Amino acid sequence: MIKVIDVHVHYHIFARKIPDHCKEFLENVEGTKMSLKNDLIEIEKILMVPSHPCYTNECYDGFYIDYEERKKNPDIYAQWGEVNPLACNVKEELERQYSLGIVGIKLHPVHHGFKPNAYREEEGNLKQLLYIYEFAEDHDLPVLIHTGTSVGVGSRNKYADPILVDDVAKDFPRVKIILAHAGRPIWYTTAFQMARFIKNIFLEISSIPPKNILKVLPRLYEISDKVLYGSDFPAFKGQDLAEYALQVYNVIKDEKIMRDNAKRILKI
């Protein structure tokens, strides 16, 4: 039995608890199943990502919806925190989420409308964003940043280029920065090269169709110690959590990516 840690699951979307203007995404939830095992794969841990599947001006998206479910199943679920630096008192919100036991912080520049490096003076001097990275550094929390395009309502894909994270990694070298979706589909090469050459940048491969992973990231094994598995569930109709993990494993056949790297990098 192959043990898997899925670092990118949107439980609150699966539960259909999203804003009304996002509801067209619920077509993707039809027929999905959160199966935890099959004959070859067992999902050992699920990391809940609270991001809504569209542009929002909410402070924390679905975080507290996920939290209520995590309390019921703490052995299976762990949780990313999330804050919107344009809509939060990030100090109060991060302290609250940290007290509830988050394993890291998720940022979604594309759905919240900011550059990942907007804390820099030449990029807008967004102090709330600066505080998020400082909080991550002070509390040894990794930061998962959405990279790559999104078709969600109101998405601002100009903020999706992973090169915008280059500043973050260099300004905060002690913070582990994870590029969600590896820059899909336009910036795979950029994301790969950043993970290859920058010590504190890692890749997460959720939402890349399993059959395409080694086509779009042909040198993946060169950085296999810096790659984490995620499903982005529920990303499409009929997706099954355990079956999807098996499909990915059958392509990459690397248990470090499927489990071990998450335990080491995220300390779970």
XYZ file of N, CA and C in Angstrom:
804
model
N 0.843 -1.194 0.000
C 0.000 0.000 0.000
C 0.882 1.249 0.000
N 0.698 2.134 -0.957
C 1.482 3.358 -1.083
C 0.778 4.475 -0.310
N 1.484 5.057 0.638
C 0.935 6.143 1.442
C 1.131 7.471 0.705
N 0.105 8.330 0.767
C 0.120 9.591 0.033
C -0.292 10.733 0.956
N 0.372 11.871 0.814
C -0.075 13.110 1.437
C -0.479 14.058 0.318
N -1.725 14.485 0.340
C -2.257 15.406 -0.670
C -2.239 16.813 -0.079
N -1.372 17.674 -0.618
C -1.170 18.981 0.005
C -2.100 20.063 -0.528
N -3.049 19.691 -1.413
C -3.880 20.743 -2.028
C -5.295 20.228 -2.308
N -6.153 20.309 -1.289
C -7.545 19.878 -1.414
C -8.455 21.007 -0.925
N -9.490 21.307 -1.724
C -10.447 22.362 -1.370
C -11.714 21.717 -0.798
N -11.670 21.404 0.495
C -12.820 20.736 1.097
C -14.078 21.578 0.995
N -13.977 22.874 1.266
C -15.187 23.711 1.323
C -15.848 23.826 -0.053
N -15.074 23.668 -1.129
C -15.683 23.638 -2.463
C -16.418 22.319 -2.653
N -15.792 21.218 -2.231
C -16.454 19.913 -2.288
C -17.768 19.941 -1.506
N -17.780 20.683 -0.395
C -18.990 20.817 0.421
C -19.967 21.845 -0.144
N -19.601 22.459 -1.278
C -20.457 23.424 -1.994
C -20.738 24.684 -1.178
N -19.770 25.079 -0.365
C -19.938 26.268 0.471
C -19.035 27.379 -0.057
N -19.477 27.999 -1.149
C -18.702 29.044 -1.795
C -19.624 30.218 -2.126
N -19.067 31.404 -2.380
C -19.922 32.566 -2.673
C -20.784 32.353 -3.912
N -21.915 33.037 -3.947
C -22.862 32.856 -5.052
C -22.242 33.140 -6.413
N -21.365 34.160 -6.495
C -20.811 34.487 -7.805
C -19.775 33.468 -8.274
N -19.430 32.519 -7.408
C -18.519 31.430 -7.786
C -19.264 30.167 -8.203
N -20.599 30.172 -8.084
C -21.360 28.929 -8.136
C -21.248 28.179 -9.463
N -20.872 28.850 -10.546
C -20.734 28.118 -11.810
C -19.646 27.042 -11.700
N -18.710 27.227 -10.776
C -17.653 26.227 -10.593
C -18.201 24.910 -10.058
N -19.375 24.947 -9.440
C -19.914 23.728 -8.835
C -20.198 22.633 -9.856
N -20.252 22.993 -11.137
C -20.355 21.958 -12.171
C -19.180 20.989 -12.076
N -18.017 21.506 -11.667
C -16.824 20.664 -11.545
C -16.910 19.685 -10.387
N -17.827 19.931 -9.467
C -17.932 19.085 -8.274
C -18.801 17.855 -8.529
N -19.550 17.870 -9.616
C -20.465 16.764 -9.899
C -19.706 15.443 -9.992
N -20.179 14.459 -9.230
C -19.626 13.111 -9.298
C -18.289 12.925 -8.618
N -17.779 13.945 -7.918
C -16.488 13.793 -7.255
C -16.628 12.973 -5.969
N -15.546 12.305 -5.583
C -15.548 11.457 -4.397
C -14.258 11.667 -3.618
N -14.383 11.768 -2.297
C -13.199 11.894 -1.446
C -12.784 10.524 -0.912
N -12.585 9.587 -1.813
C -12.133 8.252 -1.408
C -10.725 8.337 -0.844
N -10.482 7.671 0.266
C -9.177 7.729 0.920
C -8.276 6.566 0.562
N -8.813 5.534 -0.071
C -7.943 4.409 -0.427
C -8.556 3.601 -1.556
N -7.691 2.872 -2.244
C -8.101 1.848 -3.196
C -7.141 0.671 -3.017
N -7.000 -0.174 -3.992
C -6.169 -1.373 -3.810
C -4.685 -1.054 -3.635
N -4.235 0.099 -4.123
C -2.804 0.399 -4.124
C -2.418 1.673 -3.372
N -3.371 2.575 -3.187
C -3.084 3.902 -2.632
C -3.903 4.150 -1.377
N -3.283 4.740 -0.370
C -4.018 5.228 0.792
C -3.648 6.683 1.037
N -4.655 7.557 1.095
C -4.428 8.957 1.407
C -4.252 9.072 2.916
N -3.039 9.323 3.332
C -2.700 9.369 4.753
C -3.062 10.710 5.380
N -2.909 11.782 4.624
C -3.152 13.121 5.146
C -3.639 14.019 4.021
N -4.603 14.875 4.353
C -5.148 15.849 3.417
C -4.901 17.240 3.979
N -4.276 18.094 3.187
C -4.077 19.482 3.586
C -5.145 20.338 2.921
N -5.963 20.962 3.750
C -7.102 21.735 3.265
C -6.658 23.137 2.848
N -7.029 23.519 1.622
C -6.713 24.846 1.087
C -8.011 25.638 1.010
N -8.140 26.768 1.716
C -9.430 27.439 1.821
C -9.805 28.373 0.677
N -9.002 28.454 -0.370
C -9.258 29.432 -1.443
C -10.569 29.162 -2.178
N -11.338 30.215 -2.418
C -12.511 30.121 -3.290
C -12.069 30.026 -4.757
N -12.901 29.435 -5.625
C -12.516 29.229 -7.028
C -12.842 30.422 -7.927
N -12.684 31.637 -7.407
C -13.021 32.843 -8.156
C -12.435 34.040 -7.418
N -12.518 35.193 -8.046
C -12.058 36.426 -7.402
C -12.972 36.771 -6.223
N -12.370 37.104 -5.076
C -13.172 37.532 -3.922
C -12.433 38.634 -3.172
N -13.179 39.392 -2.408
C -12.574 40.365 -1.504
C -12.783 39.950 -0.056
N -12.954 38.646 0.170
C -13.086 38.137 1.529
C -11.723 38.099 2.216
N -11.737 38.061 3.516
C -10.504 38.055 4.297
C -9.819 36.695 4.266
N -10.577 35.618 4.485
C -9.972 34.300 4.703
C -10.662 33.200 3.909
N -11.510 33.559 2.954
C -12.215 32.597 2.106
C -12.862 31.491 2.954
N -12.599 30.234 2.674
C -13.321 29.159 3.361
C -12.609 28.585 4.561
N -11.719 29.338 5.172
C -10.886 28.778 6.237
C -11.708 28.177 7.371
N -12.715 28.891 7.863
C -13.433 28.408 9.043
C -14.421 27.293 8.708
N -14.830 27.216 7.458
C -15.602 26.053 7.006
C -14.727 24.812 7.078
N -13.503 24.929 6.549
C -12.560 23.810 6.613
C -12.226 23.449 8.059
N -12.074 24.469 8.892
C -11.680 24.214 10.276
C -12.714 23.364 11.009
N -13.992 23.647 10.785
C -15.033 22.862 11.451
C -14.957 21.391 11.051
N -14.627 21.130 9.793
C -14.473 19.743 9.349
C -13.199 19.133 9.919
N -12.137 19.908 9.966
C -10.874 19.382 10.507
C -11.036 18.964 11.961
N -11.811 19.712 12.736
C -12.025 19.343 14.143
C -12.652 17.960 14.265
N -13.479 17.583 13.291
C -14.140 16.274 13.336
C -13.188 15.144 12.952
N -12.176 15.457 12.131
C -11.281 14.418 11.602
C -9.825 14.898 11.656
N -9.299 15.170 12.849
C -7.948 15.746 12.949
C -6.832 14.806 12.504
N -7.088 13.515 12.492
C -6.048 12.575 12.061
C -5.854 12.603 10.543
N -6.910 12.946 9.810
C -6.840 12.976 8.348
C -6.487 14.367 7.839
N -7.068 15.394 8.426
C -6.937 16.743 7.882
C -5.882 17.561 8.606
N -5.115 18.309 7.825
C -4.322 19.436 8.309
C -4.758 20.637 7.480
N -4.292 21.820 7.840
C -4.908 23.005 7.249
C -3.898 24.100 6.933
N -4.000 24.622 5.714
C -3.330 25.867 5.365
C -4.151 27.038 5.902
N -3.487 28.044 6.423
C -4.156 29.297 6.686
C -4.265 30.089 5.390
N -5.108 31.100 5.395
C -5.171 32.002 4.244
C -5.642 33.373 4.698
N -4.988 34.392 4.172
C -5.408 35.770 4.410
C -5.281 36.562 3.117
N -6.168 37.519 2.962
C -6.150 38.434 1.831
C -5.573 39.762 2.327
N -4.369 40.146 1.895
C -3.746 41.359 2.440
C -4.474 42.643 2.077
N -5.435 42.563 1.141
C -6.217 43.736 0.771
C -7.526 43.829 1.546
N -7.851 42.793 2.347
C -9.168 42.764 2.995
C -9.113 42.375 4.464
N -7.922 42.178 5.002
C -7.781 41.668 6.369
C -7.004 42.630 7.259
N -7.261 42.507 8.545
C -6.255 42.874 9.524
C -5.400 41.620 9.672
N -4.333 41.538 8.914
C -3.622 40.268 8.807
C -2.984 39.863 10.136
N -2.589 40.824 10.946
C -1.981 40.474 12.228
C -2.977 39.710 13.100
N -4.166 40.254 13.257
C -5.170 39.578 14.077
C -5.571 38.236 13.478
N -5.783 38.200 12.162
C -6.266 36.982 11.531
C -5.216 35.877 11.546
N -3.967 36.215 11.277
C -2.918 35.194 11.301
C -2.710 34.652 12.710
N -2.752 35.513 13.686
C -2.612 35.030 15.067
C -3.753 34.091 15.437
N -4.964 34.418 14.980
C -6.110 33.555 15.249
C -5.939 32.200 14.560
N -5.591 32.226 13.284
C -5.428 30.974 12.545
C -4.263 30.156 13.088
N -3.183 30.827 13.447
C -2.031 30.113 14.005
C -2.403 29.412 15.311
N -3.233 30.054 16.111
C -3.665 29.456 17.377
C -4.506 28.207 17.138
N -5.094 28.090 15.946
C -5.918 26.928 15.601
C -5.111 25.816 14.942
N -3.817 26.048 14.733
C -2.959 24.958 14.292
C -2.746 24.836 12.802
N -2.495 25.938 12.098
C -2.206 25.857 10.663
C -0.789 25.329 10.436
N -0.573 24.708 9.255
C 0.753 24.174 8.907
C 1.505 25.101 7.970
N 0.838 26.130 7.463
C 1.447 27.073 6.545
C 0.413 28.116 6.150
N 0.813 29.014 5.256
C -0.060 30.103 4.808
C -0.212 30.029 3.301
N -1.460 30.073 2.822
C -1.739 30.099 1.391
C -2.031 31.540 0.961
N -1.433 31.951 -0.142
C -1.744 33.239 -0.753
C -2.252 33.000 -2.169
N -3.280 33.760 -2.553
C -3.854 33.610 -3.896
C -3.886 34.969 -4.593
N -2.747 35.409 -5.120
C -2.703 36.710 -5.787
C -3.696 36.856 -6.938
N -3.959 35.756 -7.647
C -4.835 35.805 -8.828
C -6.293 36.037 -8.439
N -6.723 35.486 -7.326
C -8.118 35.629 -6.889
C -8.323 36.754 -5.873
N -7.232 37.321 -5.376
C -7.362 38.447 -4.455
C -6.815 39.746 -5.039
N -6.129 39.657 -6.161
C -5.763 40.854 -6.905
C -4.569 41.633 -6.395
N -3.429 40.943 -6.182
C -2.214 41.640 -5.771
C -0.988 40.897 -6.306
N 0.114 41.606 -6.447
C 1.375 40.969 -6.810
C 1.977 40.290 -5.577
N 2.538 39.096 -5.746
C 3.186 38.455 -4.599
C 4.318 39.279 -3.996
N 4.898 40.194 -4.787
C 5.996 41.025 -4.293
C 5.560 42.476 -4.058
N 4.260 42.689 -3.873
C 3.732 44.056 -3.728
C 4.129 44.733 -2.426
N 4.795 44.007 -1.529
C 5.294 44.619 -0.301
C 6.507 45.510 -0.570
N 7.168 45.314 -1.709
C 8.360 46.107 -2.016
C 7.972 47.532 -2.403
N 8.813 48.480 -2.076
C 8.483 49.878 -2.307
C 8.188 50.153 -3.772
N 8.992 49.585 -4.664
C 8.802 49.844 -6.094
C 7.598 49.121 -6.675
N 6.994 48.217 -5.886
C 5.844 47.436 -6.354
C 4.547 47.815 -5.652
N 4.569 48.826 -4.799
C 3.334 49.277 -4.162
C 3.389 49.450 -2.665
N 4.430 48.872 -2.016
C 4.630 49.086 -0.581
C 3.437 48.617 0.253
N 2.924 47.428 -0.059
C 1.761 46.866 0.633
C 2.212 46.256 1.969
N 2.048 47.014 3.035
C 2.572 46.618 4.347
C 1.907 45.364 4.894
N 0.627 45.199 4.601
C -0.077 44.006 5.095
C 0.547 42.728 4.529
N 0.974 42.782 3.271
C 1.619 41.622 2.655
C 2.988 41.380 3.276
N 3.718 42.452 3.524
C 5.015 42.322 4.189
C 4.863 41.613 5.526
N 3.819 41.966 6.265
C 3.620 41.346 7.578
C 3.373 39.842 7.449
N 2.666 39.434 6.393
C 2.404 37.999 6.199
C 3.711 37.229 6.067
N 4.608 37.733 5.232
C 5.883 37.042 5.056
C 6.719 37.096 6.328
N 6.663 38.192 7.038
C 7.394 38.285 8.304
C 6.825 37.308 9.330
N 5.505 37.170 9.350
C 4.865 36.223 10.264
C 5.293 34.795 9.916
N 5.303 34.476 8.632
C 5.737 33.145 8.190
C 7.177 32.885 8.622
N 8.014 33.871 8.470
C 9.422 33.730 8.852
C 9.560 33.534 10.354
N 8.858 34.339 11.131
C 8.964 34.278 12.593
C 8.413 32.975 13.166
N 7.434 32.385 12.477
C 6.778 31.178 13.000
C 7.146 29.917 12.223
N 8.144 30.024 11.361
C 8.636 28.880 10.582
C 7.501 28.186 9.816
N 6.702 29.005 9.119
C 5.587 28.486 8.338
C 5.908 28.596 6.845
N 5.758 27.524 6.082
C 5.902 27.636 4.631
C 4.762 28.470 4.048
N 5.000 29.047 2.882
C 3.983 29.844 2.197
C 3.710 29.211 0.837
N 2.464 28.840 0.611
C 2.009 28.271 -0.652
C 1.397 29.397 -1.475
N 1.975 29.678 -2.649
C 1.511 30.787 -3.475
C 0.965 30.254 -4.792
N -0.270 30.610 -5.103
C -0.849 30.209 -6.387
C -0.040 30.826 -7.522
N 0.370 29.976 -8.460
C 0.995 30.456 -9.699
C 0.285 29.793 -10.869
N 0.307 30.464 -12.011
C -0.377 29.934 -13.184
C -1.778 30.490 -13.321
N -2.323 30.302 -14.488
C -3.597 30.917 -14.832
C -4.767 30.262 -14.106
N -5.835 31.016 -13.985
C -7.094 30.536 -13.413
C -8.232 31.020 -14.307
N -9.237 30.174 -14.483
C -10.410 30.569 -15.272
C -11.570 30.973 -14.367
N -11.324 31.048 -13.053
C -12.372 31.438 -12.127
C -12.876 32.842 -12.406
N -14.130 33.101 -12.080
C -14.762 34.400 -12.318
C -13.907 35.519 -11.722
N -13.563 36.509 -12.535
C -12.845 37.683 -12.056
C -11.362 37.499 -11.832
N -10.800 36.347 -12.228
C -9.381 36.088 -11.994
C -8.499 37.145 -12.648
N -7.419 37.503 -11.971
C -6.460 38.481 -12.484
C -5.142 37.753 -12.763
N -5.039 37.202 -13.977
C -3.915 36.331 -14.297
C -2.599 37.062 -14.500
N -2.636 38.377 -14.532
C -1.379 39.117 -14.624
C -0.538 38.943 -13.361
N -1.158 38.471 -12.284
C -0.427 38.241 -11.045
C 0.029 36.780 -10.898
N -0.102 35.992 -11.968
C 0.109 34.552 -11.875
C 1.516 34.099 -12.220
N 2.349 34.994 -12.761
C 3.692 34.631 -13.200
C 4.569 34.325 -11.988
N 5.144 33.122 -11.914
C 5.978 32.793 -10.742
C 7.204 33.671 -10.590
N 7.627 34.372 -11.640
C 8.804 35.233 -11.498
C 8.561 36.321 -10.457
N 7.295 36.662 -10.195
C 6.975 37.657 -9.174
C 7.317 37.166 -7.768
N 7.515 35.859 -7.638
C 7.861 35.269 -6.347
C 9.374 35.293 -6.113
N 10.128 35.585 -7.165
C 11.588 35.630 -7.043
C 12.019 36.596 -5.939
N 11.404 37.782 -5.905
C 11.716 38.753 -4.849
C 11.455 38.174 -3.466
N 10.318 37.494 -3.327
C 9.918 36.964 -2.018
C 10.958 35.973 -1.498
N 11.354 35.049 -2.379
C 12.311 34.024 -1.974
C 13.643 34.631 -1.544
N 14.038 35.705 -2.225
C 15.335 36.310 -1.925
C 15.269 37.282 -0.742
N 14.127 37.918 -0.556
C 13.969 38.810 0.590
C 13.722 38.040 1.887
N 13.178 36.807 1.743
C 12.877 35.982 2.924
C 13.483 34.593 2.736
N 14.808 34.495 2.767
C 15.466 33.221 2.445
C 15.190 32.099 3.436
N 14.694 32.431 4.620
C 14.386 31.383 5.604
C 12.956 30.849 5.467
N 12.164 31.447 4.580
C 10.785 30.990 4.369
C 10.744 30.022 3.192
N 10.154 28.872 3.410
C 9.956 27.922 2.311
C 8.791 28.406 1.455
N 9.044 28.645 0.188
C 8.036 29.140 -0.749
C 7.672 28.005 -1.706
N 6.393 27.665 -1.761
C 5.920 26.572 -2.616
C 5.076 27.158 -3.739
N 5.456 26.867 -4.966
C 4.737 27.373 -6.133
C 3.618 26.397 -6.485
N 2.400 26.736 -6.065
C 1.251 25.873 -6.358
C 1.030 25.799 -7.864
N 0.740 24.613 -8.349
C 0.421 24.341 -9.754
C 1.624 24.500 -10.687
N 2.798 24.772 -10.127
C 4.036 24.834 -10.927
C 3.929 25.772 -12.123
N 3.136 26.843 -11.974
C 3.056 27.850 -13.036
C 2.159 27.502 -14.208
N 1.230 26.602 -14.022
C 0.397 26.078 -15.101
C -0.226 27.165 -15.977
N -0.514 26.958 -17.244
C 0.253 26.103 -18.142
C 1.322 26.899 -18.873
N 1.365 28.209 -18.628
C 2.241 29.092 -19.411
C 3.657 29.128 -18.855
N 3.799 28.981 -17.523
C 5.086 29.262 -16.877
C 5.715 28.037 -16.235
N 5.507 26.845 -16.788
C 6.133 25.651 -16.218
C 7.658 25.785 -16.177
N 8.237 26.267 -17.257
C 9.695 26.374 -17.317
C 10.216 27.363 -16.286
N 9.524 28.484 -16.147
C 9.929 29.478 -15.146
C 9.888 28.874 -13.741
N 8.786 28.216 -13.414
C 8.638 27.638 -12.078
C 9.706 26.574 -11.827
N 9.933 25.725 -12.811
C 10.935 24.672 -12.648
C 12.315 25.260 -12.396
N 12.700 26.226 -13.210
C 14.040 26.795 -13.064
C 14.199 27.525 -11.738
N 13.136 28.169 -11.274
C 13.221 28.830 -9.971
C 13.419 27.801 -8.858
N 12.681 26.695 -8.911
C 12.852 25.648 -7.900
C 14.225 24.995 -8.012
N 14.728 24.922 -9.205
C 16.036 24.290 -9.425
C 17.176 25.115 -8.842
N 17.100 26.419 -8.974
C 18.236 27.264 -8.625
C 18.087 28.041 -7.315
N 16.866 28.172 -6.801
C 16.661 28.958 -5.582
C 16.355 28.000 -4.436
N 17.187 28.028 -3.424
C 17.177 27.020 -2.372
C 15.832 26.879 -1.681
N 15.144 27.991 -1.422
C 13.919 27.933 -0.622
C 12.647 27.954 -1.461
N 12.740 27.652 -2.755
C 11.557 27.521 -3.604
C 11.325 26.054 -3.942
N 10.043 25.650 -3.842
C 9.622 24.278 -4.096
C 8.453 24.290 -5.085
N 8.212 23.143 -5.719
C 7.098 23.018 -6.662
C 6.014 22.132 -6.086
N 4.780 22.467 -6.428
C 3.624 21.623 -6.114
C 2.882 21.393 -7.424
N 2.521 20.151 -7.701
C 2.090 19.764 -9.062
C 0.583 19.540 -9.193
N -0.206 20.132 -8.316
C -1.653 19.925 -8.420
C -2.205 20.566 -9.680
N -3.253 19.957 -10.202
C -4.049 20.395 -11.356
C -3.371 20.166 -12.701
N -2.179 19.572 -12.727
C -1.571 19.166 -13.991
C -2.115 17.780 -14.324
N -2.758 17.586 -15.489
C -3.270 16.250 -15.818
C -2.172 15.205 -15.683
N -2.429 14.109 -14.973
C -1.375 13.122 -14.716
C -0.580 12.716 -15.947
N -1.248 12.462 -17.054
C -0.537 12.004 -18.258
C 0.410 13.064 -18.819
N 0.218 14.322 -18.390
C 1.034 15.414 -18.934
C 2.182 15.842 -18.028
N 2.255 15.310 -16.820
C 3.221 15.830 -15.850
C 4.645 15.790 -16.393
N 5.064 14.643 -16.928
C 6.437 14.524 -17.413
C 6.615 15.134 -18.804
N 5.515 15.493 -19.452
C 5.614 16.223 -20.721
C 5.888 17.703 -20.461
N 5.193 18.267 -19.482
C 5.361 19.697 -19.217
C 6.509 19.973 -18.244
N 6.889 18.964 -17.469
C 8.030 19.077 -16.549
C 8.978 17.900 -16.798
N 9.603 17.863 -17.972
C 10.386 16.681 -18.358
C 11.625 16.437 -17.495
N 12.082 17.450 -16.768
C 13.271 17.291 -15.918
C 12.883 17.243 -14.437
N 11.675 16.810 -14.180
C 11.141 16.807 -12.813
C 12.044 16.054 -11.841
N 12.609 14.931 -12.286
C 13.390 14.105 -11.377
C 14.684 14.780 -10.938
N 15.117 15.813 -11.661
C 16.314 16.539 -11.246
C 16.085 17.278 -9.926
N 14.828 17.587 -9.645
C 14.503 18.301 -8.401
C 13.485 17.521 -7.580
N 13.521 16.211 -7.674
C 12.478 15.393 -7.047
C 12.400 15.597 -5.535
N 13.480 16.060 -4.899
C 13.446 16.327 -3.466
C 12.706 17.620 -3.133
N 12.324 18.398 -4.168
C 11.688 19.703 -3.945
C 10.277 19.758 -4.519
N 9.676 18.595 -4.784
C 8.364 18.539 -5.431
C 7.362 17.877 -4.501
N 6.158 18.479 -4.397
C 5.103 17.936 -3.553
C 3.885 17.584 -4.393
N 3.232 16.508 -3.998
C 2.009 16.074 -4.675
C 0.788 16.794 -4.119
N -0.091 17.200 -5.015
C -1.400 17.721 -4.645
C -2.383 17.430 -5.758
N -3.652 17.398 -5.443
C -4.682 17.042 -6.423
C -5.485 18.237 -6.925
N -5.564 19.313 -6.145
C -6.461 20.448 -6.424
C -7.931 20.022 -6.401
N -8.224 18.915 -5.751
C -9.586 18.386 -5.654
C -10.532 19.417 -5.022
N -11.767 19.583 -5.540
C -12.344 18.946 -6.733
C -12.116 19.814 -7.970
N -11.216 19.396 -8.820
C -10.821 20.219 -9.964
C -11.632 19.924 -11.224
N -12.239 18.737 -11.296
C -13.012 18.392 -12.492
C -14.059 17.341 -12.152
N -15.065 17.229 -12.989
C -16.163 16.301 -12.758
C -15.645 14.870 -12.594
N -16.184 14.182 -11.598
C -15.877 12.773 -11.419
C -14.534 12.477 -10.787
N -13.797 13.496 -10.377
C -12.484 13.257 -9.774
C -12.640 12.496 -8.464
N -11.827 11.463 -8.303
C -11.804 10.660 -7.085
C -10.431 10.832 -6.441
N -10.410 11.174 -5.169
C -9.169 11.555 -4.504
C -8.103 10.454 -4.596
N -8.463 9.241 -4.216
C -7.491 8.151 -4.210
C -7.139 7.705 -5.631
N -8.122 7.637 -6.500
C -7.866 7.220 -7.875
C -6.967 8.210 -8.596
N -7.188 9.509 -8.351
C -6.344 10.524 -8.973
C -4.895 10.380 -8.501
N -4.711 10.136 -7.197
C -3.360 9.929 -6.663
C -2.693 8.727 -7.335
N -3.452 7.674 -7.565
C -2.894 6.495 -8.235
C -2.480 6.821 -9.666
N -3.299 7.604 -10.355
C -2.961 7.997 -11.722
C -1.645 8.777 -11.756
N -1.461 9.686 -10.803
C -0.214 10.452 -10.751
C 0.955 9.542 -10.416
N 0.769 8.658 -9.419
C 1.857 7.761 -9.038
C 2.267 6.857 -10.193
N 1.311 6.391 -10.942
C 1.631 5.500 -12.068
C 2.470 6.190 -13.132
N 2.413 7.515 -13.153
C 3.236 8.274 -14.110
C 4.615 8.573 -13.535
N 4.657 9.084 -12.299
C 5.948 9.545 -11.769
C 6.678 8.495 -10.941
N 5.938 7.557 -10.335
C 6.509 6.448 -9.556
C 7.589 6.934 -8.580
N 7.245 7.927 -7.787
C 8.204 8.501 -6.846
C 7.496 8.765 -5.519
N 7.812 7.939 -4.518
C 7.134 8.061 -3.234
C 7.588 9.291 -2.444
N 8.753 9.826 -2.768
C 9.172 11.078 -2.131
C 8.193 12.185 -2.486
N 7.856 12.272 -3.770
C 6.932 13.315 -4.221
C 5.541 13.088 -3.659
N 5.118 11.844 -3.604
C 3.762 11.522 -3.181
C 3.561 11.672 -1.672
N 4.659 11.611 -0.885
C 4.472 11.637 0.570
C 5.632 12.241 1.351
N 6.830 11.717 1.113
C 7.952 11.993 2.007
C 8.354 13.465 2.006
N 8.321 14.093 0.847
C 8.714 15.503 0.791
C 7.782 16.377 1.617
N 6.493 16.061 1.588
C 5.539 16.836 2.381
C 5.832 16.714 3.876
N 6.157 15.515 4.317
C 6.466 15.320 5.738
C 7.700 16.127 6.134
N 8.683 16.163 5.254
C 9.933 16.864 5.560
C 9.791 18.376 5.427
N 9.199 18.836 4.332
C 9.151 20.272 4.037
C 8.103 20.966 4.908
N 6.971 20.293 5.110
C 5.869 20.903 5.864
C 5.840 20.498 7.335
N 6.693 19.550 7.691
C 6.799 19.084 9.083
C 5.453 18.594 9.606
N 4.831 17.700 8.851
C 3.531 17.138 9.281
C 3.678 15.630 9.508
